[in-house]
Tab-separated table of C-alpha atoms in Angstrom:
chain	number	residue	atom	x	y	z
V	1	MET	CA	0.000	0.000	0.000
V	2	PRO	CA	1.424	3.439	-0.964
V	3	SER	CA	2.527	5.665	1.818
V	4	ASN	CA	1.205	9.196	2.324
V	5	GLU	CA	4.407	10.601	0.813
V	6	GLN	CA	4.015	8.474	-2.307
V	7	ARG	CA	0.403	9.624	-2.694
V	8	ARG	CA	1.463	13.275	-2.378
V	9	GLN	CA	4.169	12.824	-5.026
V	10	ALA	CA	1.721	11.102	-7.397
V	11	ALA	CA	-0.815	13.911	-6.948
V	12	LYS	CA	1.903	16.490	-7.549
V	13	ARG	CA	2.991	14.823	-10.809
V	14	LYS	CA	-0.653	14.607	-11.966
V	15	LEU	CA	-1.164	18.319	-11.274
V	16	GLU	CA	2.019	19.180	-13.147
V	17	ARG	CA	0.826	17.142	-16.161
V	18	GLN	CA	-2.535	18.935	-16.090
V	19	LEU	CA	-0.860	22.337	-15.947
V	20	ALA	CA	1.450	21.406	-18.823
V	21	ARG	CA	-1.490	20.289	-20.959
V	22	ARG	CA	-3.350	23.523	-20.201
V	23	ALA	CA	-0.294	25.572	-21.118
V	24	GLU	CA	0.067	23.686	-24.401
V	25	ARG	CA	-3.591	24.281	-25.286
V	26	ALA	CA	-3.240	27.982	-24.475
V	27	LYS	CA	-0.132	28.187	-26.665
V	28	ARG	CA	-1.972	26.569	-29.593
V	29	ARG	CA	-4.864	28.999	-29.192
V	30	ARG	CA	-2.438	31.929	-29.283
V	31	ILE	CA	-0.805	30.588	-32.460
V	32	TRP	CA	-4.191	30.106	-34.136
V	33	GLY	CA	-5.323	33.587	-33.084
V	34	ALA	CA	-2.163	35.198	-34.459
V	35	GLY	CA	-2.570	33.300	-37.721
V	36	ILE	CA	-6.178	34.362	-38.144
V	37	THR	CA	-5.287	37.995	-37.350
V	38	ALA	CA	-2.455	37.930	-39.905
V	39	PHE	CA	-4.802	36.445	-42.510
V	40	VAL	CA	-7.393	39.183	-41.918
V	41	VAL	CA	-4.748	41.928	-42.166
V	42	ILE	CA	-3.293	40.478	-45.384
V	43	ALA	CA	-6.771	40.135	-46.890
V	44	ALA	CA	-7.634	43.743	-46.005
V	45	VAL	CA	-4.394	45.058	-47.514
V	46	GLY	CA	-4.996	43.019	-50.637
V	47	LEU	CA	-8.532	44.396	-50.996
V	48	VAL	CA	-7.303	47.992	-50.695
V	49	TYR	CA	-4.585	47.324	-53.288
V	50	TRP	CA	-7.134	45.859	-55.692
V	51	LEU	CA	-9.484	48.781	-55.293
V	52	VAL	CA	-6.707	51.329	-55.881
V	53	ASN	CA	-4.765	49.609	-58.628
V	54	LEU	CA	-6.784	46.791	-60.125
V	55	GLY	CA	-10.373	47.875	-59.670
V	56	PRO	CA	-12.758	49.323	-62.293
V	57	ALA	CA	-11.199	51.699	-64.838
V	58	ASP	CA	-11.748	55.411	-64.358
V	59	GLY	CA	-14.259	55.502	-67.183
V	60	GLU	CA	-16.325	52.776	-65.485
V	61	ALA	CA	-16.193	54.361	-62.071
V	62	SER	CA	-16.938	57.965	-62.982
V	63	THR	CA	-17.557	60.251	-65.919
V	64	SER	CA	-16.327	63.346	-64.045
V	65	PRO	CA	-13.181	65.126	-65.248
V	66	ASP	CA	-9.981	65.162	-63.237
V	67	LYS	CA	-10.420	68.506	-61.532
V	68	THR	CA	-7.032	68.298	-59.858
V	69	SER	CA	-5.206	68.449	-63.175
V	70	PRO	CA	-4.524	72.010	-64.363
V	71	ALA	CA	-4.759	70.801	-67.946
V	72	ASN	CA	-7.933	68.778	-67.316
V	73	ALA	CA	-6.574	65.834	-69.252
V	74	THR	CA	-9.880	63.979	-68.920
V	75	LYS	CA	-11.953	64.922	-71.934
V	76	GLY	CA	-15.713	65.324	-71.729
V	77	ALA	CA	-18.316	66.463	-74.212
V	78	CYS	CA	-16.337	69.478	-75.475
V	79	GLY	CA	-12.801	68.155	-75.756
V	80	TYR	CA	-10.946	71.413	-75.185
V	81	LYS	CA	-7.412	71.165	-76.567
V	82	GLU	CA	-4.311	72.503	-74.875
V	83	ASN	CA	-2.008	74.674	-76.977
V	84	PRO	CA	1.478	74.012	-75.515
V	85	SER	CA	3.067	76.657	-77.741
V	86	GLU	CA	0.736	79.395	-76.478
V	87	LYS	CA	1.904	80.941	-73.233
V	88	PRO	CA	-0.747	83.387	-71.998
V	89	PRO	CA	0.386	86.144	-69.628
V	90	LYS	CA	-2.206	84.841	-67.180
V	91	ASP	CA	-2.487	81.048	-67.106
V	92	VAL	CA	-5.884	80.071	-65.692
V	93	GLY	CA	-5.901	76.454	-66.871
V	94	MET	CA	-8.618	74.834	-68.931
V	95	PRO	CA	-12.385	74.812	-68.333
V	96	GLU	CA	-14.089	71.891	-66.683
V	97	ASP	CA	-15.296	69.488	-69.342
V	98	PRO	CA	-18.154	67.384	-67.962
V	99	ALA	CA	-19.699	64.515	-69.882
V	100	GLN	CA	-22.912	66.540	-70.054
V	101	THR	CA	-22.180	70.201	-70.800
V	102	PRO	CA	-25.034	72.489	-69.633
V	103	LYS	CA	-27.149	73.348	-72.686
V	104	ASP	CA	-30.002	75.319	-71.164
V	105	GLY	CA	-30.347	78.831	-69.832
V	106	THR	CA	-28.224	81.923	-70.071
V	107	VAL	CA	-25.221	83.429	-68.316
V	108	LYS	CA	-25.114	87.159	-67.565
V	109	VAL	CA	-21.716	88.831	-67.848
V	110	THR	CA	-20.819	92.509	-67.650
V	111	LEU	CA	-17.677	93.917	-69.227
V	112	LYS	CA	-16.773	96.871	-67.039
V	113	THR	CA	-14.701	98.995	-69.397
V	114	ASN	CA	-13.150	102.429	-69.129
V	115	GLN	CA	-15.746	103.544	-71.706
V	116	GLY	CA	-18.718	102.198	-69.734
V	117	ASP	CA	-20.354	98.914	-68.790
V	118	ILE	CA	-21.230	96.464	-71.568
V	119	PRO	CA	-23.715	93.863	-70.278
V	120	LEU	CA	-23.883	90.591	-72.211
V	121	THR	CA	-26.261	87.626	-72.251
V	122	LEU	CA	-24.547	84.352	-73.155
V	123	ASP	CA	-26.781	81.622	-74.588
V	124	ARG	CA	-25.896	78.054	-73.573
V	125	SER	CA	-28.294	76.535	-76.113
V	126	ALA	CA	-26.509	78.257	-78.999
V	127	ALA	CA	-22.982	77.189	-78.023
V	128	PRO	CA	-22.699	75.264	-74.735
V	129	CYS	CA	-18.964	74.557	-74.944
V	130	THR	CA	-18.149	78.154	-75.838
V	131	VAL	CA	-20.255	79.561	-73.006
V	132	GLN	CA	-18.653	77.058	-70.600
V	133	SER	CA	-15.232	78.367	-71.637
V	134	ILE	CA	-16.111	82.068	-71.505
V	135	GLU	CA	-17.673	81.586	-68.065
V	136	HIS	CA	-14.445	79.912	-66.908
V	137	LEU	CA	-12.335	82.804	-68.228
V	138	VAL	CA	-14.605	85.394	-66.603
V	139	THR	CA	-14.637	83.734	-63.175
V	140	SER	CA	-10.854	83.215	-63.416
V	141	LYS	CA	-10.431	86.983	-64.092
V	142	PHE	CA	-8.639	86.240	-67.359
V	143	PHE	CA	-10.179	89.247	-69.124
V	144	ASP	CA	-9.478	91.730	-66.332
V	145	GLY	CA	-7.050	94.434	-67.461
V	146	THR	CA	-7.121	93.444	-71.165
V	147	ASN	CA	-7.656	95.773	-74.115
V	148	CYS	CA	-10.151	95.535	-76.950
V	149	HIS	CA	-7.551	95.776	-79.691
V	150	ARG	CA	-9.593	96.007	-82.890
V	151	LEU	CA	-12.426	98.172	-84.183
V	152	THR	CA	-13.825	97.975	-87.725
V	153	ALA	CA	-16.173	100.368	-89.486
V	154	SER	CA	-16.562	99.198	-93.092
V	155	ALA	CA	-19.988	98.827	-94.688
V	156	GLY	CA	-19.942	95.062	-94.203
V	157	LEU	CA	-18.085	94.710	-90.916
V	158	LYS	CA	-18.806	96.700	-87.780
V	159	VAL	CA	-17.304	94.986	-84.757
V	160	LEU	CA	-15.247	95.589	-81.621
V	161	GLN	CA	-12.856	92.706	-80.958
V	162	CYS	CA	-11.710	91.886	-77.412
V	163	GLY	CA	-10.327	89.067	-75.289
V	164	ASP	CA	-6.674	89.021	-76.315
V	165	PRO	CA	-4.424	89.065	-73.225
V	166	LYS	CA	-1.561	90.402	-75.351
V	167	GLY	CA	-3.622	93.170	-76.889
V	168	ASP	CA	-2.315	92.707	-80.442
V	169	GLY	CA	-4.562	89.994	-81.870
V	170	SER	CA	-2.118	87.134	-81.354
V	171	GLY	CA	-2.931	85.968	-77.819
V	172	GLY	CA	-5.179	83.348	-76.309
V	173	PRO	CA	-5.858	81.344	-73.142
V	174	GLY	CA	-3.484	78.439	-73.837
V	175	TYR	CA	-6.193	76.157	-75.198
V	176	SER	CA	-8.666	76.020	-78.072
V	177	ILE	CA	-12.383	75.282	-78.077
V	178	PRO	CA	-14.502	73.483	-80.679
V	179	ASP	CA	-16.467	75.387	-83.287
V	180	GLU	CA	-20.221	75.419	-82.653
V	181	LEU	CA	-21.641	76.814	-85.869
V	182	SER	CA	-25.261	75.669	-86.085
V	183	SER	CA	-26.634	78.988	-84.782
V	184	ALA	CA	-24.393	81.006	-87.110
V	185	GLN	CA	-25.390	78.863	-90.091
V	186	ALA	CA	-29.044	79.585	-89.297
V	187	LEU	CA	-28.555	83.367	-89.686
V	188	THR	CA	-29.991	85.258	-92.653
V	189	PRO	CA	-28.022	84.156	-95.738
V	190	GLY	CA	-26.432	86.654	-98.095
V	191	ALA	CA	-27.194	86.927	-101.804
V	192	ASP	CA	-23.958	85.114	-102.633
V	193	GLY	CA	-25.006	82.017	-100.692
V	194	GLN	CA	-21.620	81.966	-98.956
V	195	THR	CA	-22.148	84.542	-96.224
V	196	VAL	CA	-24.672	85.364	-93.529
V	197	THR	CA	-25.546	88.513	-91.627
V	198	TYR	CA	-24.382	88.651	-88.024
V	199	PRO	CA	-26.924	91.129	-86.643
V	200	ARG	CA	-26.312	94.175	-84.495
V	201	GLY	CA	-25.874	92.992	-80.919
V	202	ALA	CA	-24.474	89.555	-81.766
V	203	ILE	CA	-21.468	88.132	-79.901
V	204	ALA	CA	-19.231	85.660	-81.728
V	205	MET	CA	-15.854	83.997	-81.342
V	206	ALA	CA	-12.921	85.241	-83.387
V	207	ASN	CA	-10.662	82.596	-84.877
V	208	ALA	CA	-7.748	81.951	-87.214
V	209	GLY	CA	-9.399	79.010	-88.951
V	210	PRO	CA	-11.447	75.952	-88.008
V	211	GLU	CA	-11.256	74.818	-84.364
V	212	THR	CA	-8.903	77.643	-83.314
V	213	GLY	CA	-11.212	79.696	-81.100
V	214	GLY	CA	-9.737	80.648	-77.737
V	215	SER	CA	-10.489	83.788	-75.755
V	216	GLN	CA	-10.940	86.427	-78.469
V	217	PHE	CA	-14.487	87.444	-79.342
V	218	PHE	CA	-16.183	90.263	-81.218
V	219	LEU	CA	-19.177	92.428	-80.396
V	220	VAL	CA	-21.272	93.411	-83.428
V	221	TYR	CA	-22.479	97.026	-83.256
V	222	GLY	CA	-23.826	97.061	-86.816
V	223	ASP	CA	-25.076	94.303	-89.140
V	224	SER	CA	-22.006	92.532	-90.523
V	225	THR	CA	-21.589	90.190	-93.490
V	226	LEU	CA	-19.354	87.202	-92.777
V	227	ALA	CA	-18.980	83.541	-93.566
V	228	PRO	CA	-20.887	81.419	-91.000
V	229	SER	CA	-17.541	80.325	-89.569
V	230	TYR	CA	-17.691	82.187	-86.279
V	231	THR	CA	-19.441	80.666	-83.269
V	232	LEU	CA	-22.430	82.764	-82.251
V	233	PHE	CA	-22.910	82.530	-78.482
V	234	GLY	CA	-24.959	85.452	-77.183
V	235	LYS	CA	-25.988	89.064	-77.511
V	236	VAL	CA	-25.059	92.511	-76.238
V	237	ASP	CA	-27.810	93.999	-74.076
V	238	ASP	CA	-29.187	97.402	-75.059
V	239	PRO	CA	-27.130	99.488	-72.572
V	240	GLY	CA	-24.011	97.813	-73.957
V	241	LEU	CA	-24.940	98.763	-77.518
V	242	THR	CA	-25.062	102.409	-76.448
V	243	VAL	CA	-21.479	102.070	-75.160
V	244	LEU	CA	-20.390	100.342	-78.399
V	245	ASP	CA	-21.897	103.165	-80.456
V	246	LYS	CA	-19.907	105.680	-78.402
V	247	ILE	CA	-16.693	103.690	-78.930
V	248	ALA	CA	-17.341	103.482	-82.679
V	249	ALA	CA	-18.047	107.205	-82.867
V	250	GLY	CA	-14.636	107.845	-81.283
V	251	GLY	CA	-12.952	106.651	-84.452
V	252	ILE	CA	-10.196	104.242	-85.453
V	253	THR	CA	-6.433	104.438	-85.438
V	254	PRO	CA	-5.664	103.103	-88.946
V	255	GLY	CA	-3.998	99.701	-88.993
V	256	ALA	CA	-2.488	97.401	-91.603
V	257	ASN	CA	-5.897	97.018	-93.272
V	258	GLY	CA	-6.541	100.726	-93.654
V	259	GLY	CA	-8.460	103.462	-91.920
V	260	GLU	CA	-11.559	101.335	-91.283
V	261	ASP	CA	-9.784	98.551	-89.408
V	262	GLY	CA	-7.426	99.217	-86.510
V	263	ALA	CA	-7.272	99.969	-82.812
V	264	PRO	CA	-10.003	102.138	-81.291
V	265	ALA	CA	-8.890	105.738	-81.296
V	266	GLN	CA	-10.220	105.954	-77.766
V	267	PRO	CA	-8.571	102.942	-76.040
V	268	VAL	CA	-10.983	100.402	-74.625
V	269	THR	CA	-9.859	98.448	-71.550
V	270	ILE	CA	-11.854	95.755	-69.811
V	271	ASN	CA	-11.108	96.705	-66.234
V	272	GLN	CA	-13.142	93.779	-64.980
V	273	ALA	CA	-15.395	91.078	-66.433
V	274	VAL	CA	-18.066	90.036	-63.932
V	275	LYS	CA	-20.519	87.171	-63.931
V	276	GLU	CA	-23.796	88.576	-62.642
C-alpha cells in the first residue's frame, strides 16, 4: 500500500501534467489567433490594393473630369485642346469638361470697361462649350485688365474685338475650343449664298481658322456680313450697344488694313469682367 508521501508525489505529478497540458492548449490557441489575425490583415491590404490599382477603370467608375489636373486631361463632351506653344500672360488652366455640358439657360456677364459697362447675355443653347469656356475665363479673371484691340467700321463689318491678353490679336488662353456653328449657319443668308448677316448685338468667337477659337471674341455694333464660320454665343444687351456706339463714334487708329480697321482711337480696356 502506498505511503502518504508516495500519494502526495503522485498527486503532484498529476497536477504538473494537467498544468502542462493547459499551457500547451493555451499556446496553440495563441498561435491560431495570431494566424487568423495575420490572414485578416493580409486580406484587407490586398482588398485595398485591388481597389486602388486593379479595380474598375476610371471611365467605369466615374464620368467626371480630373479637376485636380490644371490641364484637365480627362476629356468630356467638349474636348478642349491645350495649346502648348501658347503661353498666356495669365495662365488660368482649362475649363471643366463634364460629360454633359449644360445646354439650357443663359449666363449674364458685364464687361466693365473704361468707356462704360457692356452687359452681355450668353446663350448656352446656342454654343454650350463656348459659353462654358467664356464663363471659366470670366470667373478666373482672365479678361481683367485686357484691351479691346480692334475696331472695324466698313460697310460690311462693324465689330469691336476683345479678349486678347496680349492686346495685339495674337494671344489666347493656352487652349482652343470646338467650333459650334449651327446657330451662325441659321442666320440670314447673303445673296452670294456663302455669307450670312451677323446682326447688331451679336457676340461671336474670333478665330484663325477651323477649331482655333480661344479667348478672343467680337461684339457686333452694326449688321455685318461674314462667312458662318464664327461661333455665335450670345448678344449685347441694349445698354451695352449704347457704349459700343460711343466707342465706334470715337474713331479708329488706322492699322495694316486701312483706316476702317485698326485699334479704337479711344482705347478700350476691360477693367473687370463680372458674372452677374
